[in-house]
Short mmCIF file of C-alpha atoms in Angstrom, two decimals:
data_model
loop_
_atom_site.label_atom_id
_atom_site.label_comp_id
_atom_site.label_asym_id
_atom_site.label_seq_id
_atom_site.Cartn_x
_atom_site.Cartn_y
_atom_site.Cartn_z
CA MET A 247 27.37 50.55 -159.96
CA HIS A 248 26.25 49.41 -156.51
CA THR A 249 29.79 49.83 -155.16
CA LEU A 250 29.89 53.36 -156.54
CA LEU A 251 26.48 54.13 -155.06
CA LEU A 252 27.61 53.00 -151.62
CA ALA A 253 30.74 55.12 -151.97
CA LEU A 254 28.68 58.16 -152.88
CA LEU A 255 26.37 57.66 -149.95
CA PHE A 256 29.34 57.23 -147.62
CA LEU A 257 30.90 60.40 -148.98
CA ALA A 258 27.75 62.49 -148.47
CA PRO A 259 28.78 66.00 -147.39
CA GLY A 260 27.59 65.44 -143.82
CA ASN A 261 30.32 62.76 -143.50
CA LEU A 262 32.89 64.17 -145.88
CA SER A 263 35.16 65.74 -143.35
CA ALA A 264 36.05 65.15 -139.74
CA GLN A 265 34.54 68.22 -138.15
CA VAL A 266 35.10 69.67 -134.73
CA SER A 267 31.58 70.21 -133.46
CA SER A 268 30.01 71.49 -130.29
CA SER A 269 26.56 70.98 -128.89
CA ASP A 270 25.47 74.37 -130.29
CA SER A 271 27.12 74.15 -133.72
CA LEU A 272 25.39 72.55 -136.69
CA THR A 273 26.96 70.41 -139.38
CA LEU A 274 25.52 70.40 -142.88
CA GLU A 275 23.93 67.01 -142.23
CA GLN A 276 22.20 68.41 -139.13
CA VAL A 277 20.98 71.40 -141.12
CA TRP A 278 19.49 69.01 -143.69
CA ASN A 279 17.71 67.08 -140.95
CA ILE A 280 16.17 70.29 -139.63
CA VAL A 281 15.17 71.34 -143.14
CA ASP A 282 13.50 67.95 -143.70
CA SER A 283 11.35 68.32 -140.60
CA GLU A 284 10.77 72.08 -140.41
CA ASN A 285 11.00 73.68 -143.86
CA ARG A 286 7.59 75.08 -144.83
CA GLN A 287 7.84 74.27 -148.52
CA LEU A 288 8.69 70.66 -147.70
CA LYS A 289 5.79 70.52 -145.27
CA LEU A 290 3.45 71.73 -148.01
CA SER A 291 4.86 69.16 -150.43
CA ASP A 292 4.42 66.46 -147.78
CA LEU A 293 0.77 67.45 -147.32
CA MET A 294 0.25 67.14 -151.07
CA ARG A 295 1.89 63.72 -150.93
CA SER A 296 -0.52 62.67 -148.17
CA GLU A 297 -3.43 63.94 -150.24
CA SER A 298 -2.37 61.80 -153.20
CA VAL A 299 -2.33 58.72 -150.94
CA THR A 300 -5.85 59.56 -149.79
CA ASN A 301 -6.95 59.89 -153.42
CA VAL A 302 -6.00 56.24 -153.95
CA GLU A 303 -8.33 55.21 -151.13
CA ILE A 304 -11.09 57.40 -152.56
CA ALA A 305 -10.67 55.68 -155.94
CA LYS A 306 -10.95 52.29 -154.24
CA SER A 307 -14.17 53.34 -152.51
CA ASP A 308 -15.72 54.14 -155.91
CA ARG A 309 -16.01 50.38 -156.50
CA LEU A 310 -18.39 50.02 -153.57
CA PRO A 311 -22.14 49.88 -154.27
CA SER A 312 -24.18 53.08 -154.24
CA LEU A 313 -26.95 52.90 -151.60
CA ASN A 314 -29.56 55.59 -150.99
CA VAL A 315 -32.59 55.86 -148.74
CA SER A 316 -35.23 58.48 -149.45
CA GLY A 317 -38.48 59.81 -148.11
CA ASN A 318 -40.96 62.52 -149.09
CA VAL A 319 -44.14 64.24 -148.03
CA VAL A 320 -46.25 65.85 -150.80
CA HIS A 321 -49.38 67.90 -151.35
CA ASN A 322 -51.47 66.39 -154.17
CA THR A 323 -53.58 68.42 -156.64
CA LYS A 324 -56.85 67.20 -158.06
CA PHE A 325 -56.49 64.07 -160.17
CA LEU A 326 -58.04 64.88 -163.59
CA ILE A 327 -58.74 62.12 -166.14
CA TYR A 328 -59.49 63.18 -169.74
CA THR A 329 -61.53 60.16 -170.89
CA ARG A 330 -63.38 62.15 -173.62
CA GLY A 331 -60.43 64.09 -175.07
CA TRP A 332 -58.24 67.05 -174.25
CA PHE A 333 -60.91 69.73 -174.73
CA ALA A 334 -63.76 67.86 -173.03
CA THR A 335 -64.62 68.22 -169.38
CA PRO A 336 -62.39 65.79 -167.38
CA ASP A 337 -63.49 63.33 -164.78
CA TYR A 338 -62.18 63.50 -161.26
CA PHE A 339 -60.56 60.68 -159.35
CA ALA A 340 -60.79 61.07 -155.63
CA VAL A 341 -57.24 61.25 -154.31
CA SER A 342 -55.92 62.05 -150.88
CA LYS A 343 -54.95 65.68 -150.43
CA TYR A 344 -51.62 64.65 -148.87
CA GLY A 345 -49.20 61.84 -149.71
CA TYR A 346 -45.91 60.37 -148.58
CA GLY A 347 -43.35 57.76 -149.57
CA PHE A 348 -40.07 56.19 -148.50
CA GLY A 349 -37.71 53.49 -149.80
CA TYR A 350 -34.19 52.63 -150.91
CA SER A 351 -32.15 52.27 -154.12
CA LEU A 352 -29.01 50.21 -154.67
CA SER A 353 -26.62 50.21 -157.63
CA LEU A 354 -23.45 48.15 -158.08
CA ASN A 355 -21.16 48.58 -161.06
CA VAL A 356 -20.16 45.18 -162.46
CA TYR A 357 -18.30 46.10 -165.64
CA GLU A 358 -17.35 49.31 -167.42
CA GLY A 359 -14.34 48.40 -169.49
CA GLY A 360 -12.08 48.24 -166.39
CA LYS A 361 -12.43 51.98 -165.78
CA TYR A 362 -12.74 51.76 -162.00
CA ASN A 363 -9.71 49.51 -161.52
CA ARG A 364 -7.75 51.57 -164.01
CA ASN A 365 -8.68 54.74 -162.16
CA ILE A 366 -7.13 53.21 -159.05
CA GLN A 367 -3.95 52.55 -161.08
CA ILE A 368 -3.98 56.18 -162.22
CA LYS A 369 -4.29 57.46 -158.65
CA ARG A 370 -1.47 55.18 -157.54
CA GLU A 371 0.73 56.47 -160.35
CA GLU A 372 -0.17 60.03 -159.39
CA SER A 373 0.75 59.20 -155.80
CA LEU A 374 4.14 57.88 -156.96
CA ARG A 375 4.58 61.03 -159.02
CA GLN A 376 3.82 63.18 -155.98
CA GLN A 377 6.37 61.19 -153.97
CA ASN A 378 8.94 61.91 -156.67
CA GLU A 379 7.90 65.57 -156.61
CA TYR A 380 8.55 65.58 -152.87
CA ASP A 381 11.96 63.90 -153.34
CA LEU A 382 12.86 66.45 -156.01
CA GLN A 383 11.79 69.30 -153.74
CA ARG A 384 13.82 67.78 -150.92
CA ASN A 385 16.87 67.43 -153.18
CA ASN A 386 16.56 71.06 -154.25
CA MET A 387 16.13 72.20 -150.66
CA HIS A 388 19.22 70.28 -149.61
CA TYR A 389 21.20 71.89 -152.42
CA SER A 390 19.89 75.37 -151.54
CA ALA A 391 20.72 74.78 -147.88
CA ALA A 392 24.21 73.62 -148.84
CA ILE A 393 24.79 76.80 -150.86
CA VAL A 394 23.76 79.01 -147.92
CA PHE A 395 25.62 76.82 -145.42
CA TYR A 396 28.88 77.04 -147.35
CA ASP A 397 28.43 80.75 -147.95
CA LEU A 398 28.24 81.16 -144.19
CA TYR A 399 31.15 78.70 -143.80
CA LYS A 400 33.23 80.80 -146.20
CA PHE A 401 32.36 84.09 -144.50
CA LEU A 402 33.20 82.71 -141.06
CA GLN A 403 36.56 81.48 -142.35
CA PHE A 404 37.20 84.89 -143.90
CA ARG A 405 36.32 86.54 -140.57
CA ASP A 406 38.87 84.39 -138.76
CA PHE A 407 41.51 85.26 -141.35
CA LEU A 408 40.74 88.99 -141.09
CA SER A 409 40.65 88.91 -137.28
CA ALA A 410 44.02 87.16 -137.18
CA GLU A 411 45.40 89.58 -139.77
CA ILE A 412 44.16 92.60 -137.77
CA THR A 413 45.78 91.24 -134.61
CA ALA A 414 49.05 90.66 -136.43
CA GLU A 415 48.86 94.06 -138.12
CA LYS A 416 48.37 95.82 -134.77
CA LYS A 417 51.50 94.14 -133.41
CA GLN A 418 53.37 95.03 -136.57
CA LEU A 419 52.16 98.65 -136.28
CA GLN A 420 53.58 98.83 -132.77
CA THR A 421 56.93 97.63 -134.12
CA ILE A 422 56.87 100.20 -136.94
CA GLU A 423 55.95 103.01 -134.53
CA SER A 424 58.86 101.95 -132.35
CA PHE A 425 61.16 102.08 -135.40
CA TYR A 426 59.76 105.54 -136.23
CA ARG A 427 60.43 106.86 -132.74
CA ASN A 428 63.99 105.60 -133.06
CA GLY A 429 64.29 107.28 -136.43
CA THR A 430 64.75 104.03 -138.27
CA VAL A 431 61.76 104.41 -140.63
CA LEU A 432 59.81 107.30 -142.09
CA LYS A 433 56.42 108.64 -141.01
CA SER A 434 54.98 107.30 -144.28
CA ASP A 435 55.50 103.72 -143.09
CA VAL A 436 53.39 104.40 -140.01
CA LEU A 437 50.67 105.99 -142.14
CA ARG A 438 50.68 103.09 -144.60
CA SER A 439 50.32 100.62 -141.75
CA HIS A 440 47.45 102.65 -140.29
CA VAL A 441 45.68 102.71 -143.68
CA LYS A 442 46.02 98.99 -144.07
CA LEU A 443 44.67 98.40 -140.56
CA SER A 444 41.67 100.66 -141.27
CA GLN A 445 40.96 98.80 -144.52
CA LEU A 446 41.09 95.45 -142.73
CA GLU A 447 38.69 96.67 -140.02
CA LEU A 448 36.30 98.02 -142.67
CA SER A 449 36.42 94.70 -144.52
CA LEU A 450 35.68 92.89 -141.26
CA SER A 451 32.67 95.13 -140.65
CA ASP A 452 31.30 94.39 -144.12
CA LEU A 453 31.95 90.70 -143.61
CA ASN A 454 29.99 90.67 -140.35
CA LYS A 455 27.00 92.07 -142.23
CA GLN A 456 27.29 89.30 -144.84
CA ILE A 457 27.43 86.74 -142.03
CA LYS A 458 24.17 88.10 -140.61
CA VAL A 459 22.47 87.89 -144.01
CA ALA A 460 23.68 84.32 -144.61
CA SER A 461 22.57 83.32 -141.09
CA GLN A 462 19.14 84.78 -141.75
CA ARG A 463 18.80 82.83 -145.00
CA LEU A 464 19.79 79.63 -143.27
CA ASN A 465 17.32 80.30 -140.45
CA ILE A 466 14.53 80.80 -142.99
CA LEU A 467 15.34 77.50 -144.69
CA MET A 468 15.21 75.81 -141.29
CA ALA A 469 11.98 77.71 -140.41
CA HIS A 470 13.63 79.29 -137.37
CA GLY A 471 12.01 82.66 -137.90
CA ASN A 472 14.00 85.88 -137.65
CA GLY A 473 17.00 84.65 -135.68
CA ASP A 474 20.04 86.83 -136.39
CA SER A 475 22.71 84.19 -135.98
CA VAL A 476 23.20 80.47 -136.31
CA ALA A 477 26.27 78.54 -135.23
CA ILE A 478 27.74 76.08 -137.72
CA VAL A 479 30.83 73.89 -137.72
CA TYR A 480 33.44 75.48 -139.93
CA HIS A 481 36.77 74.34 -138.51
CA ASP A 482 37.86 71.19 -140.38
CA SER A 483 40.53 68.90 -139.05
CA THR A 484 40.91 67.17 -142.44
CA MET A 485 40.51 68.15 -146.04
CA LEU A 486 37.52 67.18 -148.12
CA ALA A 487 37.63 63.54 -149.27
CA GLU A 488 37.53 63.03 -152.99
CA ILE A 489 34.95 61.13 -154.98
CA SER A 490 36.09 57.64 -155.92
CA GLU A 491 37.94 57.58 -159.22
CA ASN A 492 36.87 54.00 -159.92
CA GLY A 493 33.95 55.12 -162.11
CA ASN A 494 33.40 57.69 -164.81
CA TYR A 495 30.51 60.04 -165.29
CA MET A 496 28.46 57.36 -167.10
CA ASP A 497 28.38 55.41 -163.83
CA TYR A 498 26.71 58.41 -162.25
CA VAL A 499 24.32 58.63 -165.20
CA GLU A 500 23.34 55.00 -164.61
CA ILE A 501 22.61 55.79 -160.97
CA ALA A 502 20.63 58.89 -161.96
CA LEU A 503 18.43 56.92 -164.38
CA SER A 504 17.28 54.80 -161.43
CA LYS A 505 17.40 57.40 -158.64
CA SER A 506 16.80 60.87 -160.12
CA PRO A 507 13.36 62.21 -159.03
CA ALA A 508 13.18 64.51 -162.06
CA TYR A 509 13.66 61.57 -164.43
CA LYS A 510 11.20 59.42 -162.48
CA ILE A 511 8.57 62.15 -162.85
CA THR A 512 8.82 61.96 -166.65
CA LEU A 513 8.39 58.17 -166.46
CA ASN A 514 5.31 58.68 -164.27
CA ASP A 515 3.88 61.01 -166.91
CA VAL A 516 4.41 58.36 -169.60
CA ASN A 517 2.62 55.74 -167.50
CA LEU A 518 -0.26 58.14 -166.84
CA ALA A 519 -0.56 58.91 -170.56
CA ASN A 520 -0.68 55.19 -171.41
CA LEU A 521 -3.34 54.57 -168.77
CA ASN A 522 -5.34 57.47 -170.18
CA ILE A 523 -5.29 55.79 -173.62
CA LYS A 524 -6.82 52.67 -172.10
CA GLN A 525 -9.45 54.76 -170.31
CA VAL A 526 -10.43 56.42 -173.59
CA LYS A 527 -10.68 53.04 -175.33
CA ALA A 528 -13.04 51.87 -172.58
CA ASN A 529 -15.51 54.63 -173.49
CA ILE A 530 -16.98 52.50 -176.29
CA LEU A 531 -17.45 49.39 -174.15
CA PRO A 532 -20.80 48.52 -172.53
CA LYS A 533 -21.57 49.28 -168.89
CA VAL A 534 -23.12 46.50 -166.80
CA SER A 535 -24.56 47.14 -163.34
CA LEU A 536 -26.81 45.48 -160.79
CA PHE A 537 -29.67 47.54 -159.41
CA SER A 538 -32.37 47.20 -156.80
CA TYR A 539 -34.97 49.53 -155.36
CA TYR A 540 -38.07 49.28 -153.20
CA THR A 541 -40.56 52.01 -152.20
CA TYR A 542 -43.59 52.45 -150.02
CA THR A 543 -46.08 55.06 -151.26
CA TYR A 544 -49.40 56.57 -150.31
CA PRO A 545 -51.61 57.01 -152.28
CA GLN A 546 -51.08 54.87 -155.40
CA VAL A 547 -51.46 57.15 -158.41
CA SER A 548 -48.61 55.82 -160.56
CA TYR A 549 -50.32 52.78 -162.12
CA TYR A 550 -53.91 52.05 -163.15
CA PRO A 551 -56.17 51.22 -161.40
CA TYR A 552 -55.51 54.05 -158.94
CA SER A 553 -56.00 53.61 -155.24
CA ASN A 554 -56.04 55.64 -152.05
CA ASP A 555 -54.47 52.74 -150.20
CA PHE A 556 -50.91 52.37 -148.91
CA TRP A 557 -48.85 50.33 -151.38
CA SER A 558 -45.26 49.16 -152.09
CA PHE A 559 -43.31 48.19 -155.17
CA GLY A 560 -39.70 47.25 -156.04
CA GLN A 561 -37.39 45.81 -158.71
CA THR A 562 -34.07 43.98 -158.80
CA GLY A 563 -32.19 43.27 -161.98
CA LEU A 564 -29.24 43.70 -164.32
CA ARG A 565 -28.87 46.86 -166.41
CA VAL A 566 -26.75 47.08 -169.57
CA THR A 567 -26.08 50.37 -171.35
CA PHE A 568 -24.08 50.94 -174.50
CA PRO A 569 -22.94 54.50 -175.43
CA LEU A 570 -23.53 54.58 -179.18
CA ASP A 571 -22.52 58.23 -179.48
CA ASN A 572 -19.00 57.35 -178.28
CA LEU A 573 -18.50 55.27 -181.44
CA TYR A 574 -17.94 58.51 -183.34
CA ARG A 575 -17.01 60.87 -180.49
CA ASN A 576 -14.21 58.65 -179.16
CA LYS A 577 -12.10 58.69 -182.33
CA HIS A 578 -10.75 62.17 -181.69
CA LEU A 579 -10.30 61.57 -177.96
CA HIS A 580 -8.24 58.47 -178.73
CA ALA A 581 -6.09 60.40 -181.20
CA LYS A 582 -5.50 63.13 -178.62
CA ALA A 583 -4.55 60.59 -175.94
CA LYS A 584 -2.04 58.91 -178.29
CA THR A 585 -0.51 62.28 -179.15
CA GLU A 586 -0.12 63.13 -175.45
CA SER A 587 1.53 59.76 -174.85
CA ALA A 588 3.98 60.40 -177.70
CA GLN A 589 4.77 63.82 -176.23
CA GLN A 590 5.53 62.34 -172.83
CA THR A 591 7.79 59.71 -174.43
CA GLU A 592 9.77 62.48 -176.13
CA ARG A 593 10.01 64.36 -172.83
CA VAL A 594 11.59 61.28 -171.26
CA ARG A 595 14.25 61.23 -173.98
CA ILE A 596 14.85 64.97 -173.59
CA GLU A 597 15.16 64.61 -169.80
CA GLN A 598 17.59 61.73 -170.25
CA ASP A 599 19.77 63.78 -172.60
CA GLU A 600 19.73 66.75 -170.22
CA LEU A 601 20.57 64.47 -167.30
CA ILE A 602 23.63 63.09 -169.09
CA VAL A 603 24.85 66.62 -169.87
CA ASP A 604 24.19 67.91 -166.34
CA ILE A 605 26.05 65.04 -164.70
CA LYS A 606 28.95 65.39 -167.13
CA GLU A 607 29.13 69.09 -166.29
CA ALA A 608 28.89 68.47 -162.53
CA TYR A 609 31.53 65.73 -162.73
CA LEU A 610 33.97 67.97 -164.63
CA GLN A 611 33.29 70.86 -162.25
CA TYR A 612 34.21 68.62 -159.34
CA GLN A 613 37.46 67.61 -161.00
CA GLN A 614 38.26 71.24 -161.79
CA ALA A 615 37.46 72.30 -158.22
CA SER A 616 39.74 69.57 -156.89
CA GLU A 617 42.60 70.88 -159.03
CA ALA A 618 41.87 74.44 -157.85
CA VAL A 619 42.24 73.34 -154.21
CA LYS A 620 45.67 71.83 -154.90
CA SER A 621 46.77 74.97 -156.73
CA ALA A 622 45.52 77.21 -153.88
CA GLN A 623 47.43 75.13 -151.33
CA GLU A 624 50.65 75.55 -153.32
CA ASN A 625 50.08 79.31 -153.54
CA ILE A 626 49.68 79.56 -149.78
CA GLU A 627 52.96 77.73 -149.22
CA GLN A 628 54.77 80.05 -151.63
CA ASN A 629 53.17 83.24 -150.30
CA THR A 630 53.79 82.25 -146.66
CA GLU A 631 57.48 81.84 -147.41
CA SER A 632 57.53 85.14 -149.32
CA VAL A 633 56.00 86.99 -146.36
CA ARG A 634 58.53 85.42 -143.99
CA VAL A 635 61.49 86.43 -146.16
CA ILE A 636 60.26 89.97 -146.86
CA ARG A 637 59.31 90.59 -143.20
CA ASN A 638 62.79 89.59 -142.07
CA SER A 639 64.24 91.74 -144.82
CA TYR A 640 62.11 94.73 -143.75
CA LEU A 641 63.04 94.33 -140.11
CA SER A 642 66.67 94.37 -141.28
CA GLN A 643 65.91 97.54 -143.28
CA GLU A 644 66.74 95.76 -146.53
CA SER A 645 63.30 96.14 -148.17
CA LEU A 646 60.41 98.59 -148.25
CA LEU A 647 57.21 98.40 -146.19
CA THR A 648 55.16 98.48 -149.39
CA ASP A 649 56.78 95.20 -150.42
CA LEU A 650 55.85 93.66 -147.08
CA LEU A 651 52.28 94.96 -147.20
CA ASP A 652 51.82 93.67 -150.75
CA ALA A 653 53.16 90.26 -149.75
CA GLU A 654 50.82 90.14 -146.72
CA ASN A 655 47.84 91.10 -148.88
CA THR A 656 48.77 88.42 -151.40
CA LEU A 657 48.97 85.82 -148.63
CA LEU A 658 45.59 86.88 -147.23
CA GLU A 659 44.05 86.68 -150.70
CA SER A 660 45.54 83.21 -151.18
CA LYS A 661 43.88 82.10 -147.91
CA PHE A 662 40.59 83.47 -149.21
CA ALA A 663 41.18 81.66 -152.50
CA LEU A 664 41.85 78.34 -150.75
CA THR A 665 38.68 78.61 -148.69
CA SER A 666 36.66 79.51 -151.80
CA ALA A 667 38.19 76.57 -153.65
CA ILE A 668 37.26 74.19 -150.82
CA VAL A 669 33.71 75.56 -150.80
CA ASN A 670 33.44 75.15 -154.57
CA LEU A 671 34.76 71.60 -154.25
CA ARG A 672 32.14 70.71 -151.65
CA LEU A 673 29.31 72.39 -153.52
CA SER A 674 30.27 70.69 -156.78
CA HIS A 675 30.11 67.35 -154.95
CA VAL A 676 26.71 68.25 -153.49
CA ARG A 677 25.50 69.23 -156.96
CA LEU A 678 26.69 65.92 -158.39
CA LEU A 679 24.82 64.05 -155.65
CA ALA A 680 21.72 66.16 -156.28
CA LYS A 681 21.80 65.41 -160.02
CA THR A 682 22.13 61.67 -159.39
CA GLY A 683 19.17 61.83 -157.01
CA ILE A 684 20.87 60.53 -153.85
CA LEU A 685 21.37 63.78 -151.97
#
């Protein structure tokens, strides 16, 4: 599996083909690097990832002791003492009209069923989940960028084909017009050639609009604003390398089960559900804490005998509380937590099944795309020879112009088909990498 993984990484689309690049033209790998650093959705996901890391530190700080200092200034009412009953006239205790106090309180949790440490584990698991969310978002962004990149790649190739065809058609039109002036061909041949040239120019105009739209989409993914054009490398000196045939799709499944962010997220959810069960169980355990407080007060009206003197008082000790109500409340919470854990376990199995199917589909699509490229190459060879033969035949006045125009159109379509097949081959490879989680 490790050999296959290294092969897949080596064959990543940024390195798949030897590309002729310039300083201003971007390869797919360069586009991905820009997307990683500039894409707004990835930036938002990265901020959420940073927040989850901070939440771990916040959970750790919850274990620290709670320390408060306080102070107050009060206005005291008359101090009435009912020594002879509620309805009898009370006695008065002379108390200062104003009072004040200040002091501190300290509390340190010693034991609560492991809730604090387990909460740190939960926040760490949530942080791992957020990292996997970021990786999944990044994978999806890379795939989306690849789709737009290869759309633009395809359109630029089509533009070159059309431009070359228009240039060739103009030269051919000059030849046909010369034949017409010499009375060798009919006026209809000139008109047919003009119509074809007009159709090619109209197709080129439409294609230029599609190039602008694809460039705009790529600019948005790279957060480059409203730029109208972006230069990419689209002239390949070699064909796309094929995925190693040493492994079958189950090898890719094995990689995906250890690398796929989507699958890791379901595992994170299972771990979180299991930790939640333990947290619920801890609800019925006692809570032990250390406490300490000390206050200075004036006047002393809290304990008998009362006094108008300045006084202080404090306590330090161990406090134990036991939530008796949770003995009957916790039963349903525990049942709910177990049900949620079972649900997450089933989701893992569902995700695993879907992953196997998706990788099988992506693997077969790649194989089919590879076969389509070979077939398109053979068609170009055949159609190129057909155009050569028919053109020579037409120039010798042994065939009709319509036969030549049809053969030229068929050759142009076969060039389009080859480019589309190459694009599909590359995108199917990118999709396979995305599904395995190593894009």
